[in-house]
Coordinates of C-alpha atoms in Angstrom, one line a residue:
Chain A
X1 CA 108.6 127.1 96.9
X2 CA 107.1 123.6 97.4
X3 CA 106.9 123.2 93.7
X4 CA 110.3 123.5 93.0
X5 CA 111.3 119.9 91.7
X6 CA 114.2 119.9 93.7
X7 CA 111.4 119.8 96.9
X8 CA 109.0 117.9 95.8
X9 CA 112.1 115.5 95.0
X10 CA 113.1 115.6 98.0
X11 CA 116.9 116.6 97.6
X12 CA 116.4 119.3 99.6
X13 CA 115.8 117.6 102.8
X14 CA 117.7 114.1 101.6
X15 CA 121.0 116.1 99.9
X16 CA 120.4 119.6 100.5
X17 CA 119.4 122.6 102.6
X18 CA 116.6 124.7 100.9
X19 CA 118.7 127.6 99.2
X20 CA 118.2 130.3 96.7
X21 CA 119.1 129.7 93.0
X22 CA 121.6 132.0 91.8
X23 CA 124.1 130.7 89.3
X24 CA 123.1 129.1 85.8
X25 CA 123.7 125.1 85.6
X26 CA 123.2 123.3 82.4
X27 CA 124.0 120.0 82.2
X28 CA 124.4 117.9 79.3
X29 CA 124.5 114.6 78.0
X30 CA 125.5 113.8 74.5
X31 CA 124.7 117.4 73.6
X32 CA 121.5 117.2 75.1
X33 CA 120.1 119.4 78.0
X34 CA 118.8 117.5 81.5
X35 CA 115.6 118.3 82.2
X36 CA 115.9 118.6 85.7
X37 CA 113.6 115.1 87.5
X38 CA 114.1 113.5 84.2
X39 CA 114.9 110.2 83.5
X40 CA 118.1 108.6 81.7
X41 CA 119.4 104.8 81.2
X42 CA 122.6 103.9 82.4
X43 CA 123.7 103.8 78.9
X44 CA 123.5 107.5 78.5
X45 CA 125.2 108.3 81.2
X46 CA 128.5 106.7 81.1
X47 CA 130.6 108.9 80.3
X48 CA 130.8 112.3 82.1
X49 CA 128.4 115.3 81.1
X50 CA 129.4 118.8 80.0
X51 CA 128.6 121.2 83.0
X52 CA 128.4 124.8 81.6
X53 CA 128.3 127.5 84.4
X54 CA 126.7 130.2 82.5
X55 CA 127.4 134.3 84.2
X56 CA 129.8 137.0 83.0
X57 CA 132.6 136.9 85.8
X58 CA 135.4 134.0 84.9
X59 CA 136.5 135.2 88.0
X60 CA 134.7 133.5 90.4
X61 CA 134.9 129.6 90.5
X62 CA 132.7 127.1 91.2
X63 CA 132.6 123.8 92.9
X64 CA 130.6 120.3 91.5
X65 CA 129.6 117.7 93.4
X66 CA 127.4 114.4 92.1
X67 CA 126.0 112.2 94.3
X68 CA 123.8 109.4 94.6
X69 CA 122.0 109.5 97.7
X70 CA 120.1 106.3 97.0
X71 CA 122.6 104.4 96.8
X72 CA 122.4 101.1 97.4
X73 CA 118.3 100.9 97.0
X74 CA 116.2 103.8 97.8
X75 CA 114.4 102.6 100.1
X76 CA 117.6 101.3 101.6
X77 CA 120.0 103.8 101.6
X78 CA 122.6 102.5 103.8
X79 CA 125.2 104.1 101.7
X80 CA 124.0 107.3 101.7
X81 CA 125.6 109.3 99.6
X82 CA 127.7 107.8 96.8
X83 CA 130.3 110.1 95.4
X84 CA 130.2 110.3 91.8
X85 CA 132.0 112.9 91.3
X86 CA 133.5 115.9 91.9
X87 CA 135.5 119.1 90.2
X88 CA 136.7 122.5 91.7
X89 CA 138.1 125.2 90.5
X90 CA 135.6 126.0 87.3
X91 CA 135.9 129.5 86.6
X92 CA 132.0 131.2 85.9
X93 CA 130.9 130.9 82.4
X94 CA 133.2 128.3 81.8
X95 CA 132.6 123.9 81.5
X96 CA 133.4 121.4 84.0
X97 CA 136.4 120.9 82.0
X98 CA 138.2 123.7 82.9
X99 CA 138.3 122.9 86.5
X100 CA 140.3 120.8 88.6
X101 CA 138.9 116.9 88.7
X102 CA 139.1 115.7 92.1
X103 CA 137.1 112.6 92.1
X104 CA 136.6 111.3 88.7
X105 CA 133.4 110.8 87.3
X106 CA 132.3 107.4 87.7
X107 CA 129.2 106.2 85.4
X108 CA 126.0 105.5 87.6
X109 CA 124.8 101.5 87.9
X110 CA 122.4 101.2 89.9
X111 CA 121.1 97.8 90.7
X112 CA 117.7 98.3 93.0
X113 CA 115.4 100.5 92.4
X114 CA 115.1 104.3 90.9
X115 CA 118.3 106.2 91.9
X116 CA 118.3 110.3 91.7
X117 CA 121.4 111.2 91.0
X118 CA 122.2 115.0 92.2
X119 CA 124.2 117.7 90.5
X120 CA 125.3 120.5 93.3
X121 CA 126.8 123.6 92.7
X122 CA 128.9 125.7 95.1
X123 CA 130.6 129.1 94.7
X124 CA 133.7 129.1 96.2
X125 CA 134.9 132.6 97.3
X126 CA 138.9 131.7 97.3
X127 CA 141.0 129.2 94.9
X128 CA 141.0 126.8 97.8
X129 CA 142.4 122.8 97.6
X130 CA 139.5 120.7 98.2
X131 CA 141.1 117.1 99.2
X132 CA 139.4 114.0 98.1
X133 CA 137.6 111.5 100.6
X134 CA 138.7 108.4 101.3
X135 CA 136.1 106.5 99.6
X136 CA 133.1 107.5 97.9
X137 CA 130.2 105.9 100.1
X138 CA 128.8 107.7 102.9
X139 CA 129.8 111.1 101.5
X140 CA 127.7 113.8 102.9
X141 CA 127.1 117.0 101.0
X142 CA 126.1 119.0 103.9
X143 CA 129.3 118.3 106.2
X144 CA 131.6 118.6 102.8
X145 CA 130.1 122.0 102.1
X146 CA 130.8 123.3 105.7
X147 CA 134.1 121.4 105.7
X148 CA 135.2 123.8 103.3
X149 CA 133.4 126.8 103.8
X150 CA 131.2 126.7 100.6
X151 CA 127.7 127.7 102.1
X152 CA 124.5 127.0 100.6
X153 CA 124.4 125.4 97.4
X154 CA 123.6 128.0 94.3
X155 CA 122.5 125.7 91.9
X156 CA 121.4 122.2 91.5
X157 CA 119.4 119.7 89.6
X158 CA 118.9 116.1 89.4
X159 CA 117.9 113.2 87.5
X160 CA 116.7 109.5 87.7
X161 CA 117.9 106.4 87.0
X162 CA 117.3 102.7 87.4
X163 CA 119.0 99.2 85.7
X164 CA 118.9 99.5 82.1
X165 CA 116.3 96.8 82.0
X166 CA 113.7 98.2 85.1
X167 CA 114.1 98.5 88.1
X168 CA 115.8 95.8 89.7
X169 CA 112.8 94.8 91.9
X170 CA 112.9 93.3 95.3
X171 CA 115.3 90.6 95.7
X172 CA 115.5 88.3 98.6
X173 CA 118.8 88.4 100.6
X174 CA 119.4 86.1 102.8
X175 CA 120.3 88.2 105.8
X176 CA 117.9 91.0 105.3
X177 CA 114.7 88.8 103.9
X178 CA 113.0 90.9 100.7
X179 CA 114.1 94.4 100.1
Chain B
X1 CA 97.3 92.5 99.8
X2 CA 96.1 90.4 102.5
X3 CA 92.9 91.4 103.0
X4 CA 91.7 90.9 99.3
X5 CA 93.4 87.1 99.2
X6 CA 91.3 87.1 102.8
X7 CA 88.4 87.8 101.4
X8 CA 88.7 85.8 98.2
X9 CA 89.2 82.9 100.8
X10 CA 86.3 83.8 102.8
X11 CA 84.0 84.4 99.7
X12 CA 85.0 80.6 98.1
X13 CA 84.4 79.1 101.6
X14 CA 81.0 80.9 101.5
X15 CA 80.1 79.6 98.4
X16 CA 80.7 75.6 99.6
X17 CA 79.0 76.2 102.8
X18 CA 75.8 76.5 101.2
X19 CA 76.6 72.7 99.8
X20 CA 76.0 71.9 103.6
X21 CA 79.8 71.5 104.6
X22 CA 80.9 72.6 108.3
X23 CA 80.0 75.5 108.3
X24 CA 81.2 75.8 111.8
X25 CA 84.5 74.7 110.9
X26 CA 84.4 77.3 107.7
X27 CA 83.8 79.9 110.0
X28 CA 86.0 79.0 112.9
X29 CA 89.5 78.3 111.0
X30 CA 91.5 81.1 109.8
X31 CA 90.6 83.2 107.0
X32 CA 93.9 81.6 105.3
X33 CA 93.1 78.6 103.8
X34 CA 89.9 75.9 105.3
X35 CA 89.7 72.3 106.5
X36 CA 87.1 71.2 104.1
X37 CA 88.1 69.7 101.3
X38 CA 85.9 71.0 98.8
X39 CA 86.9 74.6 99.8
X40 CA 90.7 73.5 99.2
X41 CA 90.1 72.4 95.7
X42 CA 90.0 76.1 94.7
X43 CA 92.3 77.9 97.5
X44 CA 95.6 77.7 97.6
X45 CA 96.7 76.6 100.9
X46 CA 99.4 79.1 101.3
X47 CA 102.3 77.8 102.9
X48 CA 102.2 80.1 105.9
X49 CA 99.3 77.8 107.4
X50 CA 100.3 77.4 110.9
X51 CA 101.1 74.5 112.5
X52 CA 98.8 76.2 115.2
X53 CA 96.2 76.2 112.4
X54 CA 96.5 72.9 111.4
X55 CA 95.7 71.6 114.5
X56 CA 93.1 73.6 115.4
X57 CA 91.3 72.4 112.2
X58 CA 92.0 68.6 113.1
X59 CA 90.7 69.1 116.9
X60 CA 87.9 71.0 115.6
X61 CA 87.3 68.1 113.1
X62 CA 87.3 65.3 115.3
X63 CA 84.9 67.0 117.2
X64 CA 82.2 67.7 114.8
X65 CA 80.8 65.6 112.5
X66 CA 80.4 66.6 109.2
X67 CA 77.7 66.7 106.7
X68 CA 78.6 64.9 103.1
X69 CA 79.0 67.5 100.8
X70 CA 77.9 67.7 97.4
X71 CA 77.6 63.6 96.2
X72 CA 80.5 63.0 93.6
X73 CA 80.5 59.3 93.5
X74 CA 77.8 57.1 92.2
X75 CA 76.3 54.6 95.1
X76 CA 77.8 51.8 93.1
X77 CA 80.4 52.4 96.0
X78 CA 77.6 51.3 98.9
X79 CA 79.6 48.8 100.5
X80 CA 78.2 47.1 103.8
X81 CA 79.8 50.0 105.9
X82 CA 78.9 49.4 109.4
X83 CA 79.8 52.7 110.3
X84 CA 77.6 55.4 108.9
X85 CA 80.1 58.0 108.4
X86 CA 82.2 55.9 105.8
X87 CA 79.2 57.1 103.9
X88 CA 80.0 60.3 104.8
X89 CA 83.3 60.0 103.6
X90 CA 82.3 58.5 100.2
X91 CA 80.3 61.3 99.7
X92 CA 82.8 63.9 100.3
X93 CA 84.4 65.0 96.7
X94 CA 88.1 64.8 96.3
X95 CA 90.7 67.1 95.4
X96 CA 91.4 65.3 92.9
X97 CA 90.1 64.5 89.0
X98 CA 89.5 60.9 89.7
X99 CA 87.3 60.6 93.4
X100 CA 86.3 57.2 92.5
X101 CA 89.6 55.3 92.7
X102 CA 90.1 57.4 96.0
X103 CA 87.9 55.8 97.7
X104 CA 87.9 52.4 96.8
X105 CA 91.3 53.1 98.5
X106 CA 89.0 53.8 101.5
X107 CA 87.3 51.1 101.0
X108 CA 89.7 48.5 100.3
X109 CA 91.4 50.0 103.4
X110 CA 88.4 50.1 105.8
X111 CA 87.1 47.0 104.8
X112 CA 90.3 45.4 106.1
X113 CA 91.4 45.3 109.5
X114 CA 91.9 49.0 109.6
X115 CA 87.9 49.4 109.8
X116 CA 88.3 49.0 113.4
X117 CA 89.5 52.1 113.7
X118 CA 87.1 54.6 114.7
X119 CA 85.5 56.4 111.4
X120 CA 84.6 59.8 113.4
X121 CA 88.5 60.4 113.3
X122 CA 88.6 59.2 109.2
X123 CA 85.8 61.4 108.6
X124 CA 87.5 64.0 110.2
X125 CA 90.8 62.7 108.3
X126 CA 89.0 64.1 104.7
X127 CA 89.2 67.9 106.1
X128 CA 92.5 67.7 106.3
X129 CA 94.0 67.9 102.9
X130 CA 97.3 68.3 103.3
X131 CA 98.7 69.9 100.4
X132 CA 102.4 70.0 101.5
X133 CA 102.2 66.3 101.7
X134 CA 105.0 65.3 100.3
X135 CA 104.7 63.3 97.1
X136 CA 108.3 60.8 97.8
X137 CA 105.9 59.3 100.2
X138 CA 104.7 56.1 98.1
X139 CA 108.1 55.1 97.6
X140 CA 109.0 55.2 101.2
X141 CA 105.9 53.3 102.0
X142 CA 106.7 50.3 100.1
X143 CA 110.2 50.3 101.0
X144 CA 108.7 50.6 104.8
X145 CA 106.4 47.9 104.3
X146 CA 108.3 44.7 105.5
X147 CA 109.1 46.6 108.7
X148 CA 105.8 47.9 109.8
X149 CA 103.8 44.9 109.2
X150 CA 105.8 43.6 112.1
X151 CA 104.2 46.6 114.6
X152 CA 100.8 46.7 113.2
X153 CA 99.4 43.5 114.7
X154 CA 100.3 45.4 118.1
X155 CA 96.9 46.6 117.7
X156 CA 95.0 50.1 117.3
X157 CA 98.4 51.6 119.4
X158 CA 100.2 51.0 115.9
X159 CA 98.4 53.9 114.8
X160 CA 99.7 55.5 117.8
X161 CA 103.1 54.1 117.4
X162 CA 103.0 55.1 113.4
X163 CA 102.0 58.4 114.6
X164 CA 104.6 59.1 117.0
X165 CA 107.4 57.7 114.5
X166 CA 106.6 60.7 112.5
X167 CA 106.4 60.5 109.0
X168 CA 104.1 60.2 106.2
X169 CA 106.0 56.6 105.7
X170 CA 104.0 55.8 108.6
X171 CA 101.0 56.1 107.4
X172 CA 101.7 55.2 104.0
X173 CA 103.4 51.9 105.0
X174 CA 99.8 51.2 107.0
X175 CA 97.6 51.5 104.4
X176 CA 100.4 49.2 102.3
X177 CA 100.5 46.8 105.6
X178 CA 96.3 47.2 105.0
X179 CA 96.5 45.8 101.6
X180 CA 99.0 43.2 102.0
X181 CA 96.7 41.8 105.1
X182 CA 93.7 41.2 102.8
X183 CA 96.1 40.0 100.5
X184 CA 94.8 41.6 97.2
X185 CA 97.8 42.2 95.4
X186 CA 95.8 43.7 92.8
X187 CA 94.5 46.2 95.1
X188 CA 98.1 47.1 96.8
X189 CA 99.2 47.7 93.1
X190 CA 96.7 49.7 92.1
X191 CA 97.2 51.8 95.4
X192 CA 100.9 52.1 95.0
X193 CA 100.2 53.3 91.0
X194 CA 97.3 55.4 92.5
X195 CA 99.2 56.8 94.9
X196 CA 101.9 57.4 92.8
X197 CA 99.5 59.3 90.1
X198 CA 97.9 61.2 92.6
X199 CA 99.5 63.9 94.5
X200 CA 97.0 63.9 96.9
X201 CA 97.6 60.3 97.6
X202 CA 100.2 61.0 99.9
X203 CA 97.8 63.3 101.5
X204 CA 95.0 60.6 101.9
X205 CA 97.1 57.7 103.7
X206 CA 98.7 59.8 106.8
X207 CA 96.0 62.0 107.1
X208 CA 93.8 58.6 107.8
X209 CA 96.0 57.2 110.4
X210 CA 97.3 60.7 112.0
X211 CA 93.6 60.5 112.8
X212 CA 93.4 56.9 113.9
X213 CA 95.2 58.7 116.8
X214 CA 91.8 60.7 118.5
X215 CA 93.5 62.3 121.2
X216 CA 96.5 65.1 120.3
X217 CA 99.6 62.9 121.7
X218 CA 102.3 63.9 119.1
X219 CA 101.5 66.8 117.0
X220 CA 105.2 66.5 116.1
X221 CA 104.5 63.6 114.1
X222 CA 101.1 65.4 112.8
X223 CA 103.3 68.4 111.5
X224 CA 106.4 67.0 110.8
X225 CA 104.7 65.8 107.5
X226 CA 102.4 68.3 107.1
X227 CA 104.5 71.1 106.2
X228 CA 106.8 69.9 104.1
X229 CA 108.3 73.7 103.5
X230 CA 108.5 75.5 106.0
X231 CA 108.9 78.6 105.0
X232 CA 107.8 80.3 107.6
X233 CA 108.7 78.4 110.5
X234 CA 108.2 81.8 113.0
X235 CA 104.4 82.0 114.7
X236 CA 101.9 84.3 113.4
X237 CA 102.8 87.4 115.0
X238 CA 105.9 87.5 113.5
X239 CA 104.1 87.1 110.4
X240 CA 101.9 89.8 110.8
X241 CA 104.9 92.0 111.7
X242 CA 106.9 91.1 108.2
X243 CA 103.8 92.0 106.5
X244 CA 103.7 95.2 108.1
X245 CA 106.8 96.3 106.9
X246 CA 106.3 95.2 103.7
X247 CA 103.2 97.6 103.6
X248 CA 105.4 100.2 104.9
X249 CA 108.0 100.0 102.9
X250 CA 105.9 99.4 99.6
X251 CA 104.0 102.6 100.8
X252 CA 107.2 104.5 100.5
X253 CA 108.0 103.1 97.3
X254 CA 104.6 104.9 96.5
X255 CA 105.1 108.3 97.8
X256 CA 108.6 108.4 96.0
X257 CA 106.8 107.2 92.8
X258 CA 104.8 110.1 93.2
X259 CA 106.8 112.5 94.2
X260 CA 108.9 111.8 91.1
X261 CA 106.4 112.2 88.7
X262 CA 105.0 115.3 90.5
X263 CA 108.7 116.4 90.5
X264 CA 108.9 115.9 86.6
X265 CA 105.7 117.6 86.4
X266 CA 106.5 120.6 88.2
X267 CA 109.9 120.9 86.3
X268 CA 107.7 120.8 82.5
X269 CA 104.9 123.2 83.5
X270 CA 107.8 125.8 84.8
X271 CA 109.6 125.2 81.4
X272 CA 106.6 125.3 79.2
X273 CA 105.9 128.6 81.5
X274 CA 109.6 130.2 80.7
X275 CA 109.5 128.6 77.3
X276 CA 106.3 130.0 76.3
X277 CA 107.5 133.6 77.8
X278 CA 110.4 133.3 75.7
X279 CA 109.1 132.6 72.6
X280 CA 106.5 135.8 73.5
X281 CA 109.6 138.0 73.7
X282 CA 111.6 136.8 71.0
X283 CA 108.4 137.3 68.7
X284 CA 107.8 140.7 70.3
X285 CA 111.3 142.0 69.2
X286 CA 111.4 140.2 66.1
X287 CA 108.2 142.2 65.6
X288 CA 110.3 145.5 67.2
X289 CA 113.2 144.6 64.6
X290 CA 110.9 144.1 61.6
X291 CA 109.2 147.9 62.5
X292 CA 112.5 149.4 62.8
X293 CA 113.9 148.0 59.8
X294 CA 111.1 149.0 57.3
X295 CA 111.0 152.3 58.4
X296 CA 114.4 152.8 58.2
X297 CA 114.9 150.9 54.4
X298 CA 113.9 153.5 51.6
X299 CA 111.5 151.6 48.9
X300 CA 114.0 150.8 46.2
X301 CA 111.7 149.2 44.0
X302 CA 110.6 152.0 41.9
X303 CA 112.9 153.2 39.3
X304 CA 114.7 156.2 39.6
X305 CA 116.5 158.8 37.8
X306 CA 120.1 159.3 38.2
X307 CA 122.2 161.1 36.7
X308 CA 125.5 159.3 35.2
X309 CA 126.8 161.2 32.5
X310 CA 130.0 163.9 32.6
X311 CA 128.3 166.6 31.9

């Protein structure tokens, strides 16, 4: 649907592959819901968000990956995608809590321009051991998810963020002239 | 971007010409900034003028001869000038607040020796404002002084030889040299403070003698002082490219602008849409509940008989 947010955002095409919603993902930040596309200041994201997997099977567990994928400008995204965070292992109708902290959440600060910042959600058929990347820069959903078998993604959303005072406008570097 | 600080250029430069400047020149520069001086009063000489530019604007001045512009100084300033287009040059208005002192500098200076030098070139000189001229130049030209007024009685070739040593120091030591020759003290002083006061001072003196030079032999010099930033030392094409990308890049700054905000927008209609069909059936079963209740609840309101007693 090219009125899904999550299209007209871009993350599918930038993060994701276009894919069919079928888990329930809340996120929350200091006990208040993300409206998916919204905006937040660095200052109410710093400390992680409560993920709530809504369903009725705690069977079935759930990987969640954040990323930046404007990271370090948007309209230089060199580092493509920034790892934020990730957590396996959260059983359905469960938090984020519950599951097994891979890569530890890392508060978003950016410094040029409007960042998204991207919640994905994968089901995971089997308990599996997800190992963590070397670094968090240059992570790549896509290749992650088909590293590990995951599929398509069954939830995500996303939200924006820039420098707690604007946007950190163009800047002149001395290699690169103005970006 | 461009195109509307082009057009703001073009549009002050059409307002002068009807004053009777060059138009020829007006229309023949670039659209970035123009050789007369009237039209330079109000643009902003962007540093990216060329050096290409510049010196298309001197040639073209030296080769036409201009018009006086709008008369800004009162003819108390009719010297004997020999030369019609010292006239001219009176006549041309200044950048600056004060035209009168300017040119009793021009005066002063062509009234001295310097007058030999050919006045199609000094009218030409007054196009050329330089604006990056640099304002550390009336210091250097007195501290040059002693040494040049050694190589100027070799004749109009000190021009030349100013011209090819580079610097605004050059020029500014000549019109120093100038004023020492007809030995007005008075006069040097006042053209030291004025130069000092005047930004465009700096601009006046090697603009004259870069010009006592008629044919091109060292644009170096020529350049070397006017731009004193270069910023923007690459030709115009590269210019043009830069500019390109910055209208490409700042278009995709757009489209993610408004892809966000449609984003956001999409996301509150489709929650206003599941809100609002929510609420709908949380009323509607409230509504259900409500039914089935009071049908189900006997009326106790009314009194009623009941037995208590044992027998």
């Amino acid at each position: 649907m090219s009125r899904d947010p999550l299209v007209v955002g871009h993350v599918v095409g930038d993060v994701l592959d276009p894919f069919f919603k079928s888990a329930s993902l809340r996120v929350l930040y200091n006990n208040r819901e993300l409206t998916n596309g919204s905006e937040l200041k660095p200052s109410a994201v710093v400390h992680e968000p409560r993920v709530e997997i809504g369903g009725r099977d705690m069977r079935t567990l759930y990987t969640l990956v954040m990323v930046d994928p404007d990271a370090p400008s948007p309209s230089n995204p060199t580092k493509r995608e920034h790892l934020h965070w990730l957590v396996t292992d959260i059983p359905e109708t469960t938090n984020s809590s519950f599951g097994n902290e891979i890569v530890c959440y890392e508060s978003p600060r950016p410094t040029a321009g409007i960042h998204r910042f991207v919640f994905v959600l994968f089901r995971q058929e089997v308990r599996q051991t997800i190992y963590a990347p070397g670094w968090r820069q240059n992570f790549n959903t896509r290749d992650f998810a088909a590293l590990y078998n995951l599929g398509l993604p069954v939830a995500a959303m996303y939200f924006n963020c820039q420098r707690e005072n604007g946007c950190g406008g163009r800047r002149y570097h001395p290699v690169s002239g103005w970006t | 971007m461009w195109s509307s600080e082009n057009a703001k250029h073009n549009n002050k430069k059409k307002n002068k010409s009807g004053h009777g400047s060059s138009s020829r020149i007006v229309s023949s520069s670039s659209a970035r900034s123009s050789p007369s001086s009237a039209s330079s009063i109000l643009s902003q000489t962007p540093r990216r003028r060329t050096m290409e530019e510049m010196w298309k604007d001197i040639t073209l001045a030296t080769l036409h001869q201009e018009t006086p512009l709008a008369p800004l100084l009162e003819t108390t300033h009719s010297h004997p000038q020999h030369h019609h287009h010292h006239q001219l040059q009176l006549h041309r208005p200044h950048p600056t607040a004060s035209p009168s002192f300017r040119t009793m500098i021009l005066q002063d200076f062509l009234s001295g020796p310097c007058s030999t030098v050919s006045p199609a070139s000094a009218a030409a000189a007054e196009h050329i404002t330089l604006p990056p001229s640099p304002p550390p130049l009336p210091p250097t030209a007195l501290t040059l002084k002693s040494g040049l007024e050694l190589r100027y009685p070799a004749g109009g070739g000190g021009g030349g030889g100013g011209a090819s040593g580079g610097a605004g120091s050059g020029g500014g030591s000549l019109v120093v040299n100038a004023h020492s020759r007809s030995s007005s003290n008075s006069n040097e002083s006042r053209v030291n403070g004025q130069a000092n006061k005047n930004g465009h001072g700096g601009s006046f003196m090697p603009s004259y003698f870069s010009d006592a030079v008629i044919s091109p032999p060292s644009p170096a010099g020529l350049f070397s002082f006017c731009s004193k930033k270069r910023m923007m030392p690459e030709g115009p094409v590269v210019d043009g490219d830069r500019r390109y990308k910055r209208m490409i890049k700042n278009r995709e700054s757009a489209a993610r602008s408004r892809a966000r905000k449609q984003a956001y927008t999409n996301e509150l209609e489709l929650e206003v849409a599941h809100l609002l069909e929510e609420n709908a059936k949380l009323k509607k079963q409230q509504e259900e509940l409500r039914m089935a209740m009071a049908d189900q609840l006997p009326n106790r309101n009314a009194l009623q008989r009941s037995t208590s007693a044992p027998f």
